[in-house]
């Protein structure tokens, strides 16, 4: 695995494999790597000749009162974790990605203002801008994202379509801890007690599916039950619970087909997100 810090050097290194027709798979990350990230890297390895992973804590996707400064960074540990799993690790610094005078941004419209975008103003513009830049630096055939960040995945897919970017995007399943907590770099912020409490997100998602299984179809009723359930955990504060169409992210009043249930919950001071597809089970022959 080669560690590359400069855009020019990465482009040069990828030139010859690209000319030889070798497939390049790309996994953008912000580091503090865990098994969730690795699942994307392994999938990329399986499906491509060359795998590029980027680690870049992107300042433009953090709000002024968010955790950009404190976001966990440990390149040495990340390098060890990735060894043998990827060919190039791209670790540009902020100046390399955003030269002085940088102005251009990718506006994602309404999709970026819903759900997480309500409290994280400008977050998805920052995400789309950096992903567009990384795509044009790496020029991969395929890029891999996690379902854990469902809204992000929808927005990237829309950006790729709208801007005719020739990159196929694959969304991989959420990897969870044994108790169901979705793996996340931010889980490191949780105290021992908060870590125990954080499982409430997954428990809430599962109880929603049980409600659907028992015949409940009204989103408002499910959201209300989940809200009560989560707020019974003293350290947990609900930011939003939403049931939406998985492609358009538009609100679903009733669950009549597959629906995406999303949660944002702050546990202690740590904001966590998770989601699950709610399915209506087709009953067998009677
Ligand atoms: P991040 O470093 O948090 O920006 O995440 C980089 C990529 O890894 C994104 O596409 C995330 O959706 C994905 N990812 C993060 N956590 C998980 C997880 N638990 N399971 C699967 N993918 C994940």
PDB file of C-alpha atoms and ligand atoms in Angstrom:
ATOM      1  CA  UNK A   1       0.000   0.000   0.000  1.00  0.00           C
ATOM      2  CA  UNK A   2       1.389   3.374  -1.051  1.00  0.00           C
ATOM      3  CA  UNK A   3       0.573   6.465   0.987  1.00  0.00           C
ATOM      4  CA  UNK A   4       0.102   9.508  -1.234  1.00  0.00           C
ATOM      5  CA  UNK A   5      -0.398  13.070  -0.024  1.00  0.00           C
ATOM      6  CA  UNK A   6      -0.434  15.061  -3.252  1.00  0.00           C
ATOM      7  CA  UNK A   7      -3.132  15.163  -5.919  1.00  0.00           C
ATOM      8  CA  UNK A   8      -0.568  15.232  -8.735  1.00  0.00           C
ATOM      9  CA  UNK A   9       1.263  12.205  -7.368  1.00  0.00           C
ATOM     10  CA  UNK A  10      -1.936  10.166  -7.059  1.00  0.00           C
ATOM     11  CA  UNK A  11      -3.024  11.066 -10.593  1.00  0.00           C
ATOM     12  CA  UNK A  12       0.377  10.036 -11.909  1.00  0.00           C
ATOM     13  CA  UNK A  13       0.353   6.731 -10.020  1.00  0.00           C
ATOM     14  CA  UNK A  14      -3.105   5.846 -11.364  1.00  0.00           C
ATOM     15  CA  UNK A  15      -2.365   6.831 -14.953  1.00  0.00           C
ATOM     16  CA  UNK A  16      -0.694   3.639 -16.040  1.00  0.00           C
ATOM     17  CA  UNK A  17      -3.155   1.131 -14.466  1.00  0.00           C
ATOM     18  CA  UNK A  18      -5.997   3.186 -15.973  1.00  0.00           C
ATOM     19  CA  UNK A  19      -4.382   3.076 -19.438  1.00  0.00           C
ATOM     20  CA  UNK A  20      -4.001  -0.692 -19.052  1.00  0.00           C
ATOM     21  CA  UNK A  21      -7.766  -0.875 -18.551  1.00  0.00           C
ATOM     22  CA  UNK A  22      -7.550  -1.896 -14.897  1.00  0.00           C
ATOM     23  CA  UNK A  23     -10.625  -1.117 -12.796  1.00  0.00           C
ATOM     24  CA  UNK A  24     -10.214   1.396 -10.002  1.00  0.00           C
ATOM     25  CA  UNK A  25     -12.445   1.161  -6.940  1.00  0.00           C
ATOM     26  CA  UNK A  26     -12.597   4.045  -4.482  1.00  0.00           C
ATOM     27  CA  UNK A  27     -13.604   4.334  -0.813  1.00  0.00           C
ATOM     28  CA  UNK A  28     -13.722   7.883   0.585  1.00  0.00           C
ATOM     29  CA  UNK A  29     -13.497   8.125   4.396  1.00  0.00           C
ATOM     30  CA  UNK A  30     -12.640  10.517   7.193  1.00  0.00           C
ATOM     31  CA  UNK A  31     -10.453   7.931   8.935  1.00  0.00           C
ATOM     32  CA  UNK A  32     -10.674   6.560  12.513  1.00  0.00           C
ATOM     33  CA  UNK A  33     -11.315   3.367  10.600  1.00  0.00           C
ATOM     34  CA  UNK A  34     -13.463   0.512  11.878  1.00  0.00           C
ATOM     35  CA  UNK A  35     -14.988  -2.661  10.461  1.00  0.00           C
ATOM     36  CA  UNK A  36     -17.747  -0.632   8.756  1.00  0.00           C
ATOM     37  CA  UNK A  37     -15.149   1.178   6.644  1.00  0.00           C
ATOM     38  CA  UNK A  38     -13.269  -2.084   6.074  1.00  0.00           C
ATOM     39  CA  UNK A  39     -16.379  -3.775   4.704  1.00  0.00           C
ATOM     40  CA  UNK A  40     -16.413  -1.168   1.918  1.00  0.00           C
ATOM     41  CA  UNK A  41     -12.683  -1.627   1.273  1.00  0.00           C
ATOM     42  CA  UNK A  42     -13.040  -5.420   1.090  1.00  0.00           C
ATOM     43  CA  UNK A  43     -15.969  -5.144  -1.304  1.00  0.00           C
ATOM     44  CA  UNK A  44     -13.917  -2.743  -3.460  1.00  0.00           C
ATOM     45  CA  UNK A  45     -10.999  -5.180  -3.406  1.00  0.00           C
ATOM     46  CA  UNK A  46     -13.224  -8.016  -4.560  1.00  0.00           C
ATOM     47  CA  UNK A  47     -14.676  -6.029  -7.457  1.00  0.00           C
ATOM     48  CA  UNK A  48     -11.667  -4.022  -8.737  1.00  0.00           C
ATOM     49  CA  UNK A  49      -8.038  -4.369  -9.760  1.00  0.00           C
ATOM     50  CA  UNK A  50      -6.862  -1.314  -7.837  1.00  0.00           C
ATOM     51  CA  UNK A  51      -8.353   0.079  -4.640  1.00  0.00           C
ATOM     52  CA  UNK A  52      -7.879   3.663  -3.502  1.00  0.00           C
ATOM     53  CA  UNK A  53      -8.953   4.711   0.006  1.00  0.00           C
ATOM     54  CA  UNK A  54      -8.940   8.358   1.006  1.00  0.00           C
ATOM     55  CA  UNK A  55      -8.734   9.712   4.523  1.00  0.00           C
ATOM     56  CA  UNK A  56      -9.654  13.359   4.673  1.00  0.00           C
ATOM     57  CA  UNK A  57     -11.450  15.072   7.531  1.00  0.00           C
ATOM     58  CA  UNK A  58     -13.284  17.526   5.348  1.00  0.00           C
ATOM     59  CA  UNK A  59     -13.678  20.910   7.072  1.00  0.00           C
ATOM     60  CA  UNK A  60     -16.447  22.126   4.741  1.00  0.00           C
ATOM     61  CA  UNK A  61     -18.900  19.503   5.969  1.00  0.00           C
ATOM     62  CA  UNK A  62     -18.613  20.540   9.625  1.00  0.00           C
ATOM     63  CA  UNK A  63     -20.660  23.391  11.091  1.00  0.00           C
ATOM     64  CA  UNK A  64     -18.946  26.075  13.192  1.00  0.00           C
ATOM     65  CA  UNK A  65     -20.010  24.394  16.462  1.00  0.00           C
ATOM     66  CA  UNK A  66     -19.339  20.833  15.348  1.00  0.00           C
ATOM     67  CA  UNK A  67     -16.437  18.509  16.117  1.00  0.00           C
ATOM     68  CA  UNK A  68     -13.999  19.229  13.242  1.00  0.00           C
ATOM     69  CA  UNK A  69     -11.112  20.006  15.604  1.00  0.00           C
ATOM     70  CA  UNK A  70     -11.783  17.062  17.901  1.00  0.00           C
ATOM     71  CA  UNK A  71     -12.716  14.521  15.216  1.00  0.00           C
ATOM     72  CA  UNK A  72     -10.584  11.395  15.919  1.00  0.00           C
ATOM     73  CA  UNK A  73      -7.440  11.278  13.764  1.00  0.00           C
ATOM     74  CA  UNK A  74      -4.927   8.433  13.953  1.00  0.00           C
ATOM     75  CA  UNK A  75      -3.167   7.877  10.645  1.00  0.00           C
ATOM     76  CA  UNK A  76      -0.696   5.388  12.093  1.00  0.00           C
ATOM     77  CA  UNK A  77      -3.472   3.111  13.355  1.00  0.00           C
ATOM     78  CA  UNK A  78      -5.527   3.555  10.152  1.00  0.00           C
ATOM     79  CA  UNK A  79      -2.494   2.648   8.026  1.00  0.00           C
ATOM     80  CA  UNK A  80      -2.066  -0.585   9.998  1.00  0.00           C
ATOM     81  CA  UNK A  81      -5.755  -1.435   9.650  1.00  0.00           C
ATOM     82  CA  UNK A  82      -5.642  -0.929   5.871  1.00  0.00           C
ATOM     83  CA  UNK A  83      -2.425  -2.807   5.191  1.00  0.00           C
ATOM     84  CA  UNK A  84      -2.970  -5.473   2.541  1.00  0.00           C
ATOM     85  CA  UNK A  85      -6.520  -4.289   1.825  1.00  0.00           C
ATOM     86  CA  UNK A  86      -5.867  -1.372  -0.516  1.00  0.00           C
ATOM     87  CA  UNK A  87      -3.274  -0.210  -3.047  1.00  0.00           C
ATOM     88  CA  UNK A  88      -3.243   3.538  -2.472  1.00  0.00           C
ATOM     89  CA  UNK A  89      -4.081   5.497   0.642  1.00  0.00           C
ATOM     90  CA  UNK A  90      -4.701   9.131  -0.272  1.00  0.00           C
ATOM     91  CA  UNK A  91      -4.240  11.503   2.672  1.00  0.00           C
ATOM     92  CA  UNK A  92      -4.260  15.078   1.378  1.00  0.00           C
ATOM     93  CA  UNK A  93      -4.083  17.970   3.799  1.00  0.00           C
ATOM     94  CA  UNK A  94      -6.662  20.753   3.838  1.00  0.00           C
ATOM     95  CA  UNK A  95      -4.529  23.122   1.725  1.00  0.00           C
ATOM     96  CA  UNK A  96      -4.066  20.433  -0.917  1.00  0.00           C
ATOM     97  CA  UNK A  97      -7.833  19.956  -1.242  1.00  0.00           C
ATOM     98  CA  UNK A  98      -8.852  23.586  -0.786  1.00  0.00           C
ATOM     99  CA  UNK A  99      -6.266  25.913  -2.269  1.00  0.00           C
ATOM    100  CA  UNK A 100      -6.448  29.538  -1.261  1.00  0.00           C
ATOM    101  CA  UNK A 101      -9.325  31.277  -2.993  1.00  0.00           C
ATOM    102  CA  UNK A 102     -11.375  28.081  -3.401  1.00  0.00           C
ATOM    103  CA  UNK A 103     -14.950  29.085  -4.279  1.00  0.00           C
ATOM    104  CA  UNK A 104     -16.866  26.444  -6.251  1.00  0.00           C
ATOM    105  CA  UNK A 105     -19.398  24.277  -4.472  1.00  0.00           C
ATOM    106  CA  UNK A 106     -21.850  21.525  -5.385  1.00  0.00           C
ATOM    107  CA  UNK A 107     -25.336  22.602  -4.243  1.00  0.00           C
ATOM    108  CA  UNK A 108     -27.555  19.625  -3.563  1.00  0.00           C
ATOM    109  CA  UNK A 109     -30.894  21.437  -3.227  1.00  0.00           C
ATOM    110  CA  UNK A 110     -33.790  20.254  -1.065  1.00  0.00           C
ATOM    111  CA  UNK A 111     -32.377  16.777  -0.385  1.00  0.00           C
ATOM    112  CA  UNK A 112     -29.645  18.425   1.659  1.00  0.00           C
ATOM    113  CA  UNK A 113     -32.078  20.420   3.773  1.00  0.00           C
ATOM    114  CA  UNK A 114     -34.142  17.473   5.053  1.00  0.00           C
ATOM    115  CA  UNK A 115     -33.408  15.191   8.001  1.00  0.00           C
ATOM    116  CA  UNK A 116     -29.764  15.740   9.069  1.00  0.00           C
ATOM    117  CA  UNK A 117     -29.633  18.857   6.874  1.00  0.00           C
ATOM    118  CA  UNK A 118     -32.132  20.626   9.145  1.00  0.00           C
ATOM    119  CA  UNK A 119     -29.643  20.936  11.973  1.00  0.00           C
ATOM    120  CA  UNK A 120     -26.437  20.559   9.937  1.00  0.00           C
ATOM    121  CA  UNK A 121     -26.733  23.550   7.585  1.00  0.00           C
ATOM    122  CA  UNK A 122     -24.412  23.264   4.606  1.00  0.00           C
ATOM    123  CA  UNK A 123     -23.238  19.794   5.636  1.00  0.00           C
ATOM    124  CA  UNK A 124     -24.333  18.021   2.455  1.00  0.00           C
ATOM    125  CA  UNK A 125     -22.983  20.790   0.221  1.00  0.00           C
ATOM    126  CA  UNK A 126     -19.632  20.142   1.903  1.00  0.00           C
ATOM    127  CA  UNK A 127     -19.995  16.387   1.429  1.00  0.00           C
ATOM    128  CA  UNK A 128     -21.037  16.615  -2.227  1.00  0.00           C
ATOM    129  CA  UNK A 129     -18.274  19.112  -3.005  1.00  0.00           C
ATOM    130  CA  UNK A 130     -15.506  16.997  -1.505  1.00  0.00           C
ATOM    131  CA  UNK A 131     -16.811  13.768  -3.052  1.00  0.00           C
ATOM    132  CA  UNK A 132     -17.021  15.455  -6.487  1.00  0.00           C
ATOM    133  CA  UNK A 133     -13.430  16.677  -6.052  1.00  0.00           C
ATOM    134  CA  UNK A 134     -12.222  13.245  -4.918  1.00  0.00           C
ATOM    135  CA  UNK A 135     -13.992  11.593  -7.862  1.00  0.00           C
ATOM    136  CA  UNK A 136     -12.268  13.930 -10.295  1.00  0.00           C
ATOM    137  CA  UNK A 137      -8.892  13.274  -8.658  1.00  0.00           C
ATOM    138  CA  UNK A 138      -9.189   9.467  -8.451  1.00  0.00           C
ATOM    139  CA  UNK A 139     -11.412   8.921 -11.528  1.00  0.00           C
ATOM    140  CA  UNK A 140     -12.667   5.577 -10.238  1.00  0.00           C
ATOM    141  CA  UNK A 141     -15.049   3.306 -12.113  1.00  0.00           C
ATOM    142  CA  UNK A 142     -16.817   2.482  -8.868  1.00  0.00           C
ATOM    143  CA  UNK A 143     -17.097   4.129  -5.449  1.00  0.00           C
ATOM    144  CA  UNK A 144     -18.354   2.541  -2.248  1.00  0.00           C
ATOM    145  CA  UNK A 145     -20.502   4.158   0.448  1.00  0.00           C
ATOM    146  CA  UNK A 146     -22.240   2.897   3.573  1.00  0.00           C
ATOM    147  CA  UNK A 147     -25.987   2.592   4.147  1.00  0.00           C
ATOM    148  CA  UNK A 148     -25.212   3.850   7.672  1.00  0.00           C
ATOM    149  CA  UNK A 149     -25.220   7.357   6.130  1.00  0.00           C
ATOM    150  CA  UNK A 150     -28.362   6.777   4.091  1.00  0.00           C
ATOM    151  CA  UNK A 151     -29.095  10.425   3.285  1.00  0.00           C
ATOM    152  CA  UNK A 152     -25.512  10.931   2.144  1.00  0.00           C
ATOM    153  CA  UNK A 153     -25.736   7.891  -0.131  1.00  0.00           C
ATOM    154  CA  UNK A 154     -28.955   9.192  -1.744  1.00  0.00           C
ATOM    155  CA  UNK A 155     -27.423  12.643  -2.251  1.00  0.00           C
ATOM    156  CA  UNK A 156     -24.233  11.268  -3.821  1.00  0.00           C
ATOM    157  CA  UNK A 157     -26.246   9.071  -6.181  1.00  0.00           C
ATOM    158  CA  UNK A 158     -28.321  12.101  -7.197  1.00  0.00           C
ATOM    159  CA  UNK A 159     -25.187  14.208  -7.718  1.00  0.00           C
ATOM    160  CA  UNK A 160     -23.630  11.531  -9.915  1.00  0.00           C
ATOM    161  CA  UNK A 161     -26.793  11.354 -12.025  1.00  0.00           C
ATOM    162  CA  UNK A 162     -27.374  15.114 -12.227  1.00  0.00           C
ATOM    163  CA  UNK A 163     -23.757  15.953 -13.114  1.00  0.00           C
ATOM    164  CA  UNK A 164     -23.257  12.938 -15.431  1.00  0.00           C
ATOM    165  CA  UNK A 165     -20.273  11.783 -13.408  1.00  0.00           C
ATOM    166  CA  UNK A 166     -19.154   8.431 -14.847  1.00  0.00           C
ATOM    167  CA  UNK A 167     -18.788   6.695 -11.473  1.00  0.00           C
ATOM    168  CA  UNK A 168     -20.927   3.769 -10.356  1.00  0.00           C
ATOM    169  CA  UNK A 169     -21.880   4.116  -6.685  1.00  0.00           C
ATOM    170  CA  UNK A 170     -22.450   1.055  -4.542  1.00  0.00           C
ATOM    171  CA  UNK A 171     -24.120   1.274  -1.141  1.00  0.00           C
ATOM    172  CA  UNK A 172     -22.983  -1.401   1.325  1.00  0.00           C
ATOM    173  CA  UNK A 173     -24.918  -2.638   4.391  1.00  0.00           C
ATOM    174  CA  UNK A 174     -24.395  -1.120   7.830  1.00  0.00           C
ATOM    175  CA  UNK A 175     -21.893  -3.026   9.961  1.00  0.00           C
ATOM    176  CA  UNK A 176     -22.914  -3.247  13.620  1.00  0.00           C
ATOM    177  CA  UNK A 177     -21.354  -4.047  16.969  1.00  0.00           C
ATOM    178  CA  UNK A 178     -22.507  -7.275  18.677  1.00  0.00           C
ATOM    179  CA  UNK A 179     -25.304  -5.454  20.514  1.00  0.00           C
ATOM    180  CA  UNK A 180     -26.523  -3.797  17.288  1.00  0.00           C
ATOM    181  CA  UNK A 181     -24.986  -0.327  17.631  1.00  0.00           C
ATOM    182  CA  UNK A 182     -23.961   0.862  14.162  1.00  0.00           C
ATOM    183  CA  UNK A 183     -20.187   1.213  13.983  1.00  0.00           C
ATOM    184  CA  UNK A 184     -19.126   4.837  13.785  1.00  0.00           C
ATOM    185  CA  UNK A 185     -15.951   6.813  14.372  1.00  0.00           C
ATOM    186  CA  UNK A 186     -17.976   9.001  16.735  1.00  0.00           C
ATOM    187  CA  UNK A 187     -18.792   6.049  19.029  1.00  0.00           C
ATOM    188  CA  UNK A 188     -15.341   6.726  20.531  1.00  0.00           C
ATOM    189  CA  UNK A 189     -16.810   9.854  22.149  1.00  0.00           C
ATOM    190  CA  UNK A 190     -19.244   7.790  24.256  1.00  0.00           C
ATOM    191  CA  UNK A 191     -18.548   7.133  27.944  1.00  0.00           C
ATOM    192  CA  UNK A 192     -19.022   3.571  29.175  1.00  0.00           C
ATOM    193  CA  UNK A 193     -22.555   4.291  30.346  1.00  0.00           C
ATOM    194  CA  UNK A 194     -23.473   6.183  27.184  1.00  0.00           C
ATOM    195  CA  UNK A 195     -22.104   3.325  25.103  1.00  0.00           C
ATOM    196  CA  UNK A 196     -24.542   0.987  26.871  1.00  0.00           C
ATOM    197  CA  UNK A 197     -27.385   3.474  26.347  1.00  0.00           C
ATOM    198  CA  UNK A 198     -26.533   3.959  22.658  1.00  0.00           C
ATOM    199  CA  UNK A 199     -27.983   0.564  21.811  1.00  0.00           C
ATOM    200  CA  UNK A 200     -31.394   2.238  22.178  1.00  0.00           C
ATOM    201  CA  UNK A 201     -31.150   3.371  18.534  1.00  0.00           C
ATOM    202  CA  UNK A 202     -30.956  -0.179  17.203  1.00  0.00           C
ATOM    203  CA  UNK A 203     -33.588  -1.398  19.657  1.00  0.00           C
ATOM    204  CA  UNK A 204     -35.908   1.364  18.430  1.00  0.00           C
ATOM    205  CA  UNK A 205     -35.350   0.395  14.782  1.00  0.00           C
ATOM    206  CA  UNK A 206     -36.125  -3.237  15.571  1.00  0.00           C
ATOM    207  CA  UNK A 207     -39.247  -2.364  17.533  1.00  0.00           C
ATOM    208  CA  UNK A 208     -40.492  -0.350  14.545  1.00  0.00           C
ATOM    209  CA  UNK A 209     -40.232  -3.436  12.344  1.00  0.00           C
ATOM    210  CA  UNK A 210     -42.157  -5.402  15.008  1.00  0.00           C
ATOM    211  CA  UNK A 211     -44.910  -2.778  14.916  1.00  0.00           C
ATOM    212  CA  UNK A 212     -45.084  -3.073  11.119  1.00  0.00           C
ATOM    213  CA  UNK A 213     -45.174  -6.873  11.469  1.00  0.00           C
ATOM    214  CA  UNK A 214     -48.108  -6.547  13.853  1.00  0.00           C
ATOM    215  CA  UNK A 215     -50.033  -4.553  11.242  1.00  0.00           C
ATOM    216  CA  UNK A 216     -49.340  -0.927  12.202  1.00  0.00           C
ATOM    217  CA  UNK A 217     -49.050   1.165   9.042  1.00  0.00           C
ATOM    218  CA  UNK A 218     -49.327   4.803  10.214  1.00  0.00           C
ATOM    219  CA  UNK A 219     -45.908   6.416  10.334  1.00  0.00           C
ATOM    220  CA  UNK A 220     -47.022   8.933  12.983  1.00  0.00           C
ATOM    221  CA  UNK A 221     -47.995   6.131  15.351  1.00  0.00           C
ATOM    222  CA  UNK A 222     -44.670   4.323  14.899  1.00  0.00           C
ATOM    223  CA  UNK A 223     -42.709   7.558  15.330  1.00  0.00           C
ATOM    224  CA  UNK A 224     -44.604   8.369  18.532  1.00  0.00           C
ATOM    225  CA  UNK A 225     -43.953   4.903  20.025  1.00  0.00           C
ATOM    226  CA  UNK A 226     -40.254   5.155  19.111  1.00  0.00           C
ATOM    227  CA  UNK A 227     -39.977   8.643  20.537  1.00  0.00           C
ATOM    228  CA  UNK A 228     -41.420   7.456  23.873  1.00  0.00           C
ATOM    229  CA  UNK A 229     -39.158   4.405  23.846  1.00  0.00           C
ATOM    230  CA  UNK A 230     -35.965   6.365  23.168  1.00  0.00           C
ATOM    231  CA  UNK A 231     -36.686   9.152  25.644  1.00  0.00           C
ATOM    232  CA  UNK A 232     -37.019   6.571  28.424  1.00  0.00           C
ATOM    233  CA  UNK A 233     -33.221   6.389  28.180  1.00  0.00           C
ATOM    234  CA  UNK A 234     -32.214   9.415  30.233  1.00  0.00           C
ATOM    235  CA  UNK A 235     -29.005  10.210  28.327  1.00  0.00           C
ATOM    236  CA  UNK A 236     -30.780  10.090  24.929  1.00  0.00           C
ATOM    237  CA  UNK A 237     -32.405  13.050  23.200  1.00  0.00           C
ATOM    238  CA  UNK A 238     -34.241  12.571  19.912  1.00  0.00           C
ATOM    239  CA  UNK A 239     -33.327  15.013  17.118  1.00  0.00           C
ATOM    240  CA  UNK A 240     -35.574  13.399  14.541  1.00  0.00           C
ATOM    241  CA  UNK A 241     -37.330  10.185  13.677  1.00  0.00           C
ATOM    242  CA  UNK A 242     -38.559   9.975  10.087  1.00  0.00           C
ATOM    243  CA  UNK A 243     -40.135   7.439   7.771  1.00  0.00           C
ATOM    244  CA  UNK A 244     -39.422   8.254   4.139  1.00  0.00           C
ATOM    245  CA  UNK A 245     -39.245   6.883   0.623  1.00  0.00           C
ATOM    246  CA  UNK A 246     -35.774   5.349   0.293  1.00  0.00           C
ATOM    247  CA  UNK A 247     -34.994   6.973  -3.077  1.00  0.00           C
ATOM    248  CA  UNK A 248     -36.566  10.437  -2.822  1.00  0.00           C
ATOM    249  CA  UNK A 249     -36.425  10.826   0.989  1.00  0.00           C
ATOM    250  CA  UNK A 250     -39.949  12.249   0.872  1.00  0.00           C
ATOM    251  CA  UNK A 251     -42.104  11.637   3.954  1.00  0.00           C
ATOM    252  CA  UNK A 252     -44.383   8.599   3.937  1.00  0.00           C
ATOM    253  CA  UNK A 253     -47.581   8.990   5.969  1.00  0.00           C
ATOM    254  CA  UNK A 254     -48.300   5.296   5.620  1.00  0.00           C
ATOM    255  CA  UNK A 255     -46.120   2.267   5.135  1.00  0.00           C
ATOM    256  CA  UNK A 256     -47.442   0.512   2.075  1.00  0.00           C
ATOM    257  CA  UNK A 257     -44.165  -0.751   0.655  1.00  0.00           C
ATOM    258  CA  UNK A 258     -40.496  -0.673   1.653  1.00  0.00           C
ATOM    259  CA  UNK A 259     -39.840   2.424   3.736  1.00  0.00           C
ATOM    260  CA  UNK A 260     -36.702   3.940   5.180  1.00  0.00           C
ATOM    261  CA  UNK A 261     -36.795   4.694   8.902  1.00  0.00           C
ATOM    262  CA  UNK A 262     -34.096   7.119  10.032  1.00  0.00           C
ATOM    263  CA  UNK A 263     -33.092   8.281  13.502  1.00  0.00           C
ATOM    264  CA  UNK A 264     -30.801  10.990  14.808  1.00  0.00           C
ATOM    265  CA  UNK A 265     -30.348  10.784  18.568  1.00  0.00           C
ATOM    266  CA  UNK A 266     -27.900  12.553  20.831  1.00  0.00           C
ATOM    267  CA  UNK A 267     -26.576  10.301  23.582  1.00  0.00           C
ATOM    268  CA  UNK A 268     -24.846  12.417  26.201  1.00  0.00           C
ATOM    269  CA  UNK A 269     -23.176  14.925  23.910  1.00  0.00           C
ATOM    270  CA  UNK A 270     -22.647  12.579  20.978  1.00  0.00           C
ATOM    271  CA  UNK A 271     -24.943  12.792  17.988  1.00  0.00           C
ATOM    272  CA  UNK A 272     -25.606   9.354  16.502  1.00  0.00           C
ATOM    273  CA  UNK A 273     -27.550   8.364  13.399  1.00  0.00           C
ATOM    274  CA  UNK A 274     -28.916   5.045  12.253  1.00  0.00           C
ATOM    275  CA  UNK A 275     -31.527   3.716   9.857  1.00  0.00           C
ATOM    276  CA  UNK A 276     -33.296   0.591   8.710  1.00  0.00           C
ATOM    277  CA  UNK A 277     -35.495  -0.440   5.816  1.00  0.00           C
ATOM    278  CA  UNK A 278     -38.947  -1.349   7.103  1.00  0.00           C
ATOM    279  CA  UNK A 279     -40.487  -4.175   5.126  1.00  0.00           C
ATOM    280  CA  UNK A 280     -44.011  -5.453   4.861  1.00  0.00           C
ATOM    281  CA  UNK A 281     -43.902  -9.203   5.104  1.00  0.00           C
ATOM    282  CA  UNK A 282     -45.877 -10.930   2.411  1.00  0.00           C
ATOM    283  CA  UNK A 283     -48.022 -13.561   4.117  1.00  0.00           C
ATOM    284  CA  UNK A 284     -47.758 -17.111   2.791  1.00  0.00           C
ATOM    285  CA  UNK A 285     -50.574 -19.313   1.474  1.00  0.00           C
ATOM    286  CA  UNK A 286     -53.446 -19.827   3.865  1.00  0.00           C
TER     287      UNK A 286
HETATM  288  P1  LIG B   1     -16.876   8.350   7.385  1.00  0.00           P
HETATM  289  O1  LIG B   1     -15.440   8.059   7.632  1.00  0.00           O
HETATM  290  O2  LIG B   1     -17.705   8.337   8.627  1.00  0.00           O
HETATM  291  O3  LIG B   1     -17.078   9.565   6.520  1.00  0.00           O
HETATM  292  O4  LIG B   1     -17.431   7.126   6.537  1.00  0.00           O
HETATM  293  C1  LIG B   1     -16.846   6.749   5.322  1.00  0.00           C
HETATM  294  C2  LIG B   1     -17.744   5.753   4.636  1.00  0.00           C
HETATM  295  O5  LIG B   1     -17.916   4.611   5.473  1.00  0.00           O
HETATM  296  C3  LIG B   1     -19.148   6.322   4.375  1.00  0.00           C
HETATM  297  O6  LIG B   1     -19.592   5.895   3.099  1.00  0.00           O
HETATM  298  C4  LIG B   1     -19.967   5.706   5.479  1.00  0.00           C
HETATM  299  O7  LIG B   1     -21.339   5.569   5.164  1.00  0.00           O
HETATM  300  C5  LIG B   1     -19.297   4.343   5.617  1.00  0.00           C
HETATM  301  N1  LIG B   1     -19.577   3.777   6.950  1.00  0.00           N
HETATM  302  C6  LIG B   1     -19.404   4.378   8.150  1.00  0.00           C
HETATM  303  N2  LIG B   1     -19.827   3.567   9.148  1.00  0.00           N
HETATM  304  C7  LIG B   1     -20.280   2.443   8.565  1.00  0.00           C
HETATM  305  C8  LIG B   1     -20.857   1.224   9.048  1.00  0.00           C
HETATM  306  N3  LIG B   1     -21.060   1.004  10.346  1.00  0.00           N
HETATM  307  N4  LIG B   1     -21.190   0.279   8.161  1.00  0.00           N
HETATM  308  C9  LIG B   1     -21.008   0.473   6.825  1.00  0.00           C
HETATM  309  N5  LIG B   1     -20.471   1.591   6.296  1.00  0.00           N
HETATM  310  C10 LIG B   1     -20.117   2.564   7.154  1.00  0.00           C
END
